[in-house]
PDB file of C-alpha atoms in Angstrom:
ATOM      1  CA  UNK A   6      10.115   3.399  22.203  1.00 58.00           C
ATOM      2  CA  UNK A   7       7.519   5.629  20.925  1.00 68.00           C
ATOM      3  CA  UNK A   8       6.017   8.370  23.203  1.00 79.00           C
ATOM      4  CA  UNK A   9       2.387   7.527  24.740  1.00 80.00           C
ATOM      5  CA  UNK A  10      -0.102   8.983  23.050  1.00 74.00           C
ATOM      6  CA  UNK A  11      -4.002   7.461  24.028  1.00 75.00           C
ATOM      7  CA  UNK A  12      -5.826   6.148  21.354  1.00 67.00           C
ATOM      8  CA  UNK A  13      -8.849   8.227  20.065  1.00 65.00           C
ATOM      9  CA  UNK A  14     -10.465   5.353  17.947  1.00 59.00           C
ATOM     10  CA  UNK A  15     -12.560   2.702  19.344  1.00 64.00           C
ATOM     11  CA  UNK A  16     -10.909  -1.031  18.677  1.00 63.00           C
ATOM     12  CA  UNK A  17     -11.799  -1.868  15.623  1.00 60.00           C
ATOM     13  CA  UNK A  18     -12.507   1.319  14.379  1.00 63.00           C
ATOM     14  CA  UNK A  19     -10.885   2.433  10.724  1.00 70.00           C
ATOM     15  CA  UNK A  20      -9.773   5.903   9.450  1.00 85.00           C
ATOM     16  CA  UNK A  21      -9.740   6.213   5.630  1.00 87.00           C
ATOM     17  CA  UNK A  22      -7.182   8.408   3.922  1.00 91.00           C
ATOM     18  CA  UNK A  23      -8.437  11.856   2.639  1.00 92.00           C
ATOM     19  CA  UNK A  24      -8.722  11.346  -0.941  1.00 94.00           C
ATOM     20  CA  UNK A  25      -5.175  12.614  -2.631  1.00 93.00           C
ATOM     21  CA  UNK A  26      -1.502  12.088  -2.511  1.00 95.00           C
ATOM     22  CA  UNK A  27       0.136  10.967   1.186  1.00 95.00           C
ATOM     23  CA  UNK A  28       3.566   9.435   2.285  1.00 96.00           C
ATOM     24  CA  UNK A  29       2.526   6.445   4.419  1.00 97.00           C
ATOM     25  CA  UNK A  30       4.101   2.749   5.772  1.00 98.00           C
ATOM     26  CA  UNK A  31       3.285  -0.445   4.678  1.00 98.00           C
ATOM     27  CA  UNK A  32       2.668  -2.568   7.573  1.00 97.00           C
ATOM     28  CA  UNK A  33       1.774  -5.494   6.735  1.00 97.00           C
ATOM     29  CA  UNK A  34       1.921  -7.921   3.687  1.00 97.00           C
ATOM     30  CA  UNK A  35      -0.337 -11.108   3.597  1.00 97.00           C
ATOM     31  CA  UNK A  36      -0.126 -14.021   1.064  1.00 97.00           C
ATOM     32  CA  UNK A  37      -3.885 -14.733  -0.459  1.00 97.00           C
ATOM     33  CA  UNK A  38      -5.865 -15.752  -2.639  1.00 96.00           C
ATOM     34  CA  UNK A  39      -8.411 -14.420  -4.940  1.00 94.00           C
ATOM     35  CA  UNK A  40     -12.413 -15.542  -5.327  1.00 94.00           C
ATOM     36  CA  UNK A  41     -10.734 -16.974  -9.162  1.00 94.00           C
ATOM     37  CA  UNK A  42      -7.890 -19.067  -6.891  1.00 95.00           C
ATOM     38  CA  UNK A  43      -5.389 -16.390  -8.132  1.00 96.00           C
ATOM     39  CA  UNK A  44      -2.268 -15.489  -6.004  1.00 97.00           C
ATOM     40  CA  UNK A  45      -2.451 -11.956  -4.433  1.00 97.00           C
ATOM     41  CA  UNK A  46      -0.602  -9.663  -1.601  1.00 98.00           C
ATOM     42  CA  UNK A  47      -3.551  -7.550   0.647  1.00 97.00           C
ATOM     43  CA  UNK A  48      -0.928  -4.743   1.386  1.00 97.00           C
ATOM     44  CA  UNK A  49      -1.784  -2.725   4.589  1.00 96.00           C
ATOM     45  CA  UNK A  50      -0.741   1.112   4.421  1.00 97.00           C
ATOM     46  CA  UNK A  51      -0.683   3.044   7.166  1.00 96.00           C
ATOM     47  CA  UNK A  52      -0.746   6.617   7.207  1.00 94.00           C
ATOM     48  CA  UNK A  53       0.553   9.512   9.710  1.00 91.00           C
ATOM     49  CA  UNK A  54      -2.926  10.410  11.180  1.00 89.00           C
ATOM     50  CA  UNK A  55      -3.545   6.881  12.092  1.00 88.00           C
ATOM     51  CA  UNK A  56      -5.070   6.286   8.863  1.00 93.00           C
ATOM     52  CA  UNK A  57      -5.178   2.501   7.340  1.00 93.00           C
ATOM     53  CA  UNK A  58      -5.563   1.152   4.018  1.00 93.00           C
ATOM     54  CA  UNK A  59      -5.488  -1.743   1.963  1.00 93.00           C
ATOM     55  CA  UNK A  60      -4.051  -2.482  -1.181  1.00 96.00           C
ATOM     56  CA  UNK A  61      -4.711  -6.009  -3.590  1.00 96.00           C
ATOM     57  CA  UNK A  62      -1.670  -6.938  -5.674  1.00 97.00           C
ATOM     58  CA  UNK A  63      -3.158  -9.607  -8.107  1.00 96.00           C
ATOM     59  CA  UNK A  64      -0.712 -11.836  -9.496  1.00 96.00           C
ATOM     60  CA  UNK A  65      -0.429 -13.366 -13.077  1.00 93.00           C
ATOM     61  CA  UNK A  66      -2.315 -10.554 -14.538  1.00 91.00           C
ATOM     62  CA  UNK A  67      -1.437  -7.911 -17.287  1.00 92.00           C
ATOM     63  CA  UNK A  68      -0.070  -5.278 -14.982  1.00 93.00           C
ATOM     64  CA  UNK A  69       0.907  -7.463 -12.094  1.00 93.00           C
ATOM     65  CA  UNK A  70       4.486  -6.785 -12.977  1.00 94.00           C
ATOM     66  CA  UNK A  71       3.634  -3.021 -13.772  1.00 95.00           C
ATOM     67  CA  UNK A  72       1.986  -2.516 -10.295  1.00 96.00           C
ATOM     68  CA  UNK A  73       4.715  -4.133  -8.388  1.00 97.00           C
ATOM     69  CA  UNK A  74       7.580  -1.852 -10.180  1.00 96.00           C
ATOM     70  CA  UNK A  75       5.633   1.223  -8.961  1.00 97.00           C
ATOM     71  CA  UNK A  76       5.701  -0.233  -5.791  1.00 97.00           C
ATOM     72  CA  UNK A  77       9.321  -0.773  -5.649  1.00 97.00           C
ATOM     73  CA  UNK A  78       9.709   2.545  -7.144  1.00 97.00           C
ATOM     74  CA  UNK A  79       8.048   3.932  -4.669  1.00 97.00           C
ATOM     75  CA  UNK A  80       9.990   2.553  -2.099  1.00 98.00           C
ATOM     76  CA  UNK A  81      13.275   3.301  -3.779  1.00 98.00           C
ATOM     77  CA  UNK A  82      12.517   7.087  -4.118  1.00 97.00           C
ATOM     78  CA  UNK A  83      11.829   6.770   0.225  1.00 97.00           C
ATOM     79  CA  UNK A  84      15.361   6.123   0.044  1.00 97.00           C
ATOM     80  CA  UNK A  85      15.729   2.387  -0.005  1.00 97.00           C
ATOM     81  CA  UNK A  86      18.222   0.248  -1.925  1.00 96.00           C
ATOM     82  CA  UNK A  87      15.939  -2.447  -4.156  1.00 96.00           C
ATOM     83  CA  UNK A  88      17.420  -5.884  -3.946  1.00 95.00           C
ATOM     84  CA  UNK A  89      18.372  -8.268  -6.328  1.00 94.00           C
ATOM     85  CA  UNK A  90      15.112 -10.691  -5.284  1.00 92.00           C
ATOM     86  CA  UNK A  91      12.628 -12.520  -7.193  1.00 92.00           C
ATOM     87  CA  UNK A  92       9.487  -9.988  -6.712  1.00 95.00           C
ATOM     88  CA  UNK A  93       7.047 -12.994  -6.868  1.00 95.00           C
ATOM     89  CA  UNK A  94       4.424 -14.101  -4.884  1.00 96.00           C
ATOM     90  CA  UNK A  95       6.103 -15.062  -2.068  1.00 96.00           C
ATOM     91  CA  UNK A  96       6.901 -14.898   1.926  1.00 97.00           C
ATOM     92  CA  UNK A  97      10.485 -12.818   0.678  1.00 97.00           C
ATOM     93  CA  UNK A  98       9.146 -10.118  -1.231  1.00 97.00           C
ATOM     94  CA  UNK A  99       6.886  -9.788   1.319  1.00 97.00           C
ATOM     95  CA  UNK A 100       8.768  -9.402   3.751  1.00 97.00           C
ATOM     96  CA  UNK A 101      10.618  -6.824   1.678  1.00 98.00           C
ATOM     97  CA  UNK A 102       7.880  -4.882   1.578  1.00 98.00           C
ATOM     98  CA  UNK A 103       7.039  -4.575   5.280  1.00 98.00           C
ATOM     99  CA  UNK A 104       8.146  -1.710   7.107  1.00 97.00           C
ATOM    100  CA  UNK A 105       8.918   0.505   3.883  1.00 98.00           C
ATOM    101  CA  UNK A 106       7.759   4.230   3.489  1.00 98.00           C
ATOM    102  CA  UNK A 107       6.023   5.077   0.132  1.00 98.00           C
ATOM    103  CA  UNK A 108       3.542   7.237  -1.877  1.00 97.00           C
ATOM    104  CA  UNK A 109       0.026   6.686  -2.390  1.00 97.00           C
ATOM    105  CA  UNK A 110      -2.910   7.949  -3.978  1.00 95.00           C
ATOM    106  CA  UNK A 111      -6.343   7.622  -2.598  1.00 95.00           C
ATOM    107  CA  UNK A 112      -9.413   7.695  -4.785  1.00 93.00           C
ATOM    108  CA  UNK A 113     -13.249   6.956  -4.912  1.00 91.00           C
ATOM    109  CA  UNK A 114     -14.221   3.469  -5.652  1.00 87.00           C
ATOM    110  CA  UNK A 115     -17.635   1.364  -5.508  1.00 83.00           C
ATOM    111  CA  UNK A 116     -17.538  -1.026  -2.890  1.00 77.00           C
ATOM    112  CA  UNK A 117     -21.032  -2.822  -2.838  1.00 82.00           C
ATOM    113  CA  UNK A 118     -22.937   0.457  -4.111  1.00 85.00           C
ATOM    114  CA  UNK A 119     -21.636   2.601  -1.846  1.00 86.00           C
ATOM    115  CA  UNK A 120     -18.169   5.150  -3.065  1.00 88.00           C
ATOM    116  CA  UNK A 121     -15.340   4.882  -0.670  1.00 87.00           C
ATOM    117  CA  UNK A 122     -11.910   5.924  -0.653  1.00 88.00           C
ATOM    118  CA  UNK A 123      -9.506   3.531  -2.002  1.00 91.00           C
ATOM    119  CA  UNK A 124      -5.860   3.183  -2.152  1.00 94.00           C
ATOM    120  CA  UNK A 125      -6.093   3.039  -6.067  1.00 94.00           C
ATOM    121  CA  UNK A 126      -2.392   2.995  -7.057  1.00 95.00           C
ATOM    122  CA  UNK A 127       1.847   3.628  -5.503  1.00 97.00           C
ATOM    123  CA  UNK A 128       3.198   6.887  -6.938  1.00 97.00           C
ATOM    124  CA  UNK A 129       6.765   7.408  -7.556  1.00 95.00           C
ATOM    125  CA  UNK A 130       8.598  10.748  -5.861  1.00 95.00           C
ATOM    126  CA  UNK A 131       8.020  12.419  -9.211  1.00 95.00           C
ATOM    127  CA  UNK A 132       3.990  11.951  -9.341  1.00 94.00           C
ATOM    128  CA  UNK A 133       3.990  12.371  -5.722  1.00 94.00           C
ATOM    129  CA  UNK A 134       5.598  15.423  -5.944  1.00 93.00           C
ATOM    130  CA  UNK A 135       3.759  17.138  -9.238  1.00 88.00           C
ATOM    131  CA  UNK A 136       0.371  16.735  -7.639  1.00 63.00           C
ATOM    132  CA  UNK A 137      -1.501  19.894  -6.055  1.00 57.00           C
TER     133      UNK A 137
END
């Protein structure tokens, strides 16, 4: 069981990632649905500061397969073994996914006007690693 430690954010409350590099968790992996009624994962990534972020894995799109290798990359280089699955849109791969370290990067994006930081893409150990 993890040691107590009391929380300093207010329910509800969200801490971005400092835009760069960071090793981090994904938490959580939800089946959805885009505004065009394509199939998507909203990844959450959580970070070692407490900080959260989400990540929107379109499928049947050019680099739907791309993005999802970098993932699994990703988690391979944390030191997982990559099963044999189907890495489709469904409740297996996401479950996969759950619970696995990987690498991010966190950049600014326009959301509504306004530039936030964004968990833009997965990095392998190799990226990771060759950033300053």
């Amino acid at each position: 069981m993890p040691v107590y430690q009391r929380p300093t954010l207010k329910r509800g409350e969200y801490k971005n990632f400092e835009l760069g590099r960071h090793s981090a968790v994904i938490k959580k992996v939800k089946l959805a649905k885009t505004t065009t009624d394509k199939d998507k994962f909203i990844i959450i990534v959580k970070g070692k500061e407490g900080e959260s972020g989400l990540y929107h894995l379109t499928f049947d799109t050019d680099f739907s397969e791309l993005n999802m290798n970098y993932i699994l990359a990703s988690i391979e280089d944390n030191g997982y073994d990559i099963p044999k699955l189907d890495f489709g849109y469904n409740e297996e791969t996401a479950s996969f996914l759950e619970g696995k370290s990987v690498y991010i990067r966190v950049a600014l994006s326009d959301w509504g006007g306004e530039e936030k930081p964004t968990l833009t893409e997965f990095l392998n150990e190799e990226e990771f690693e060759a950033e300053e």
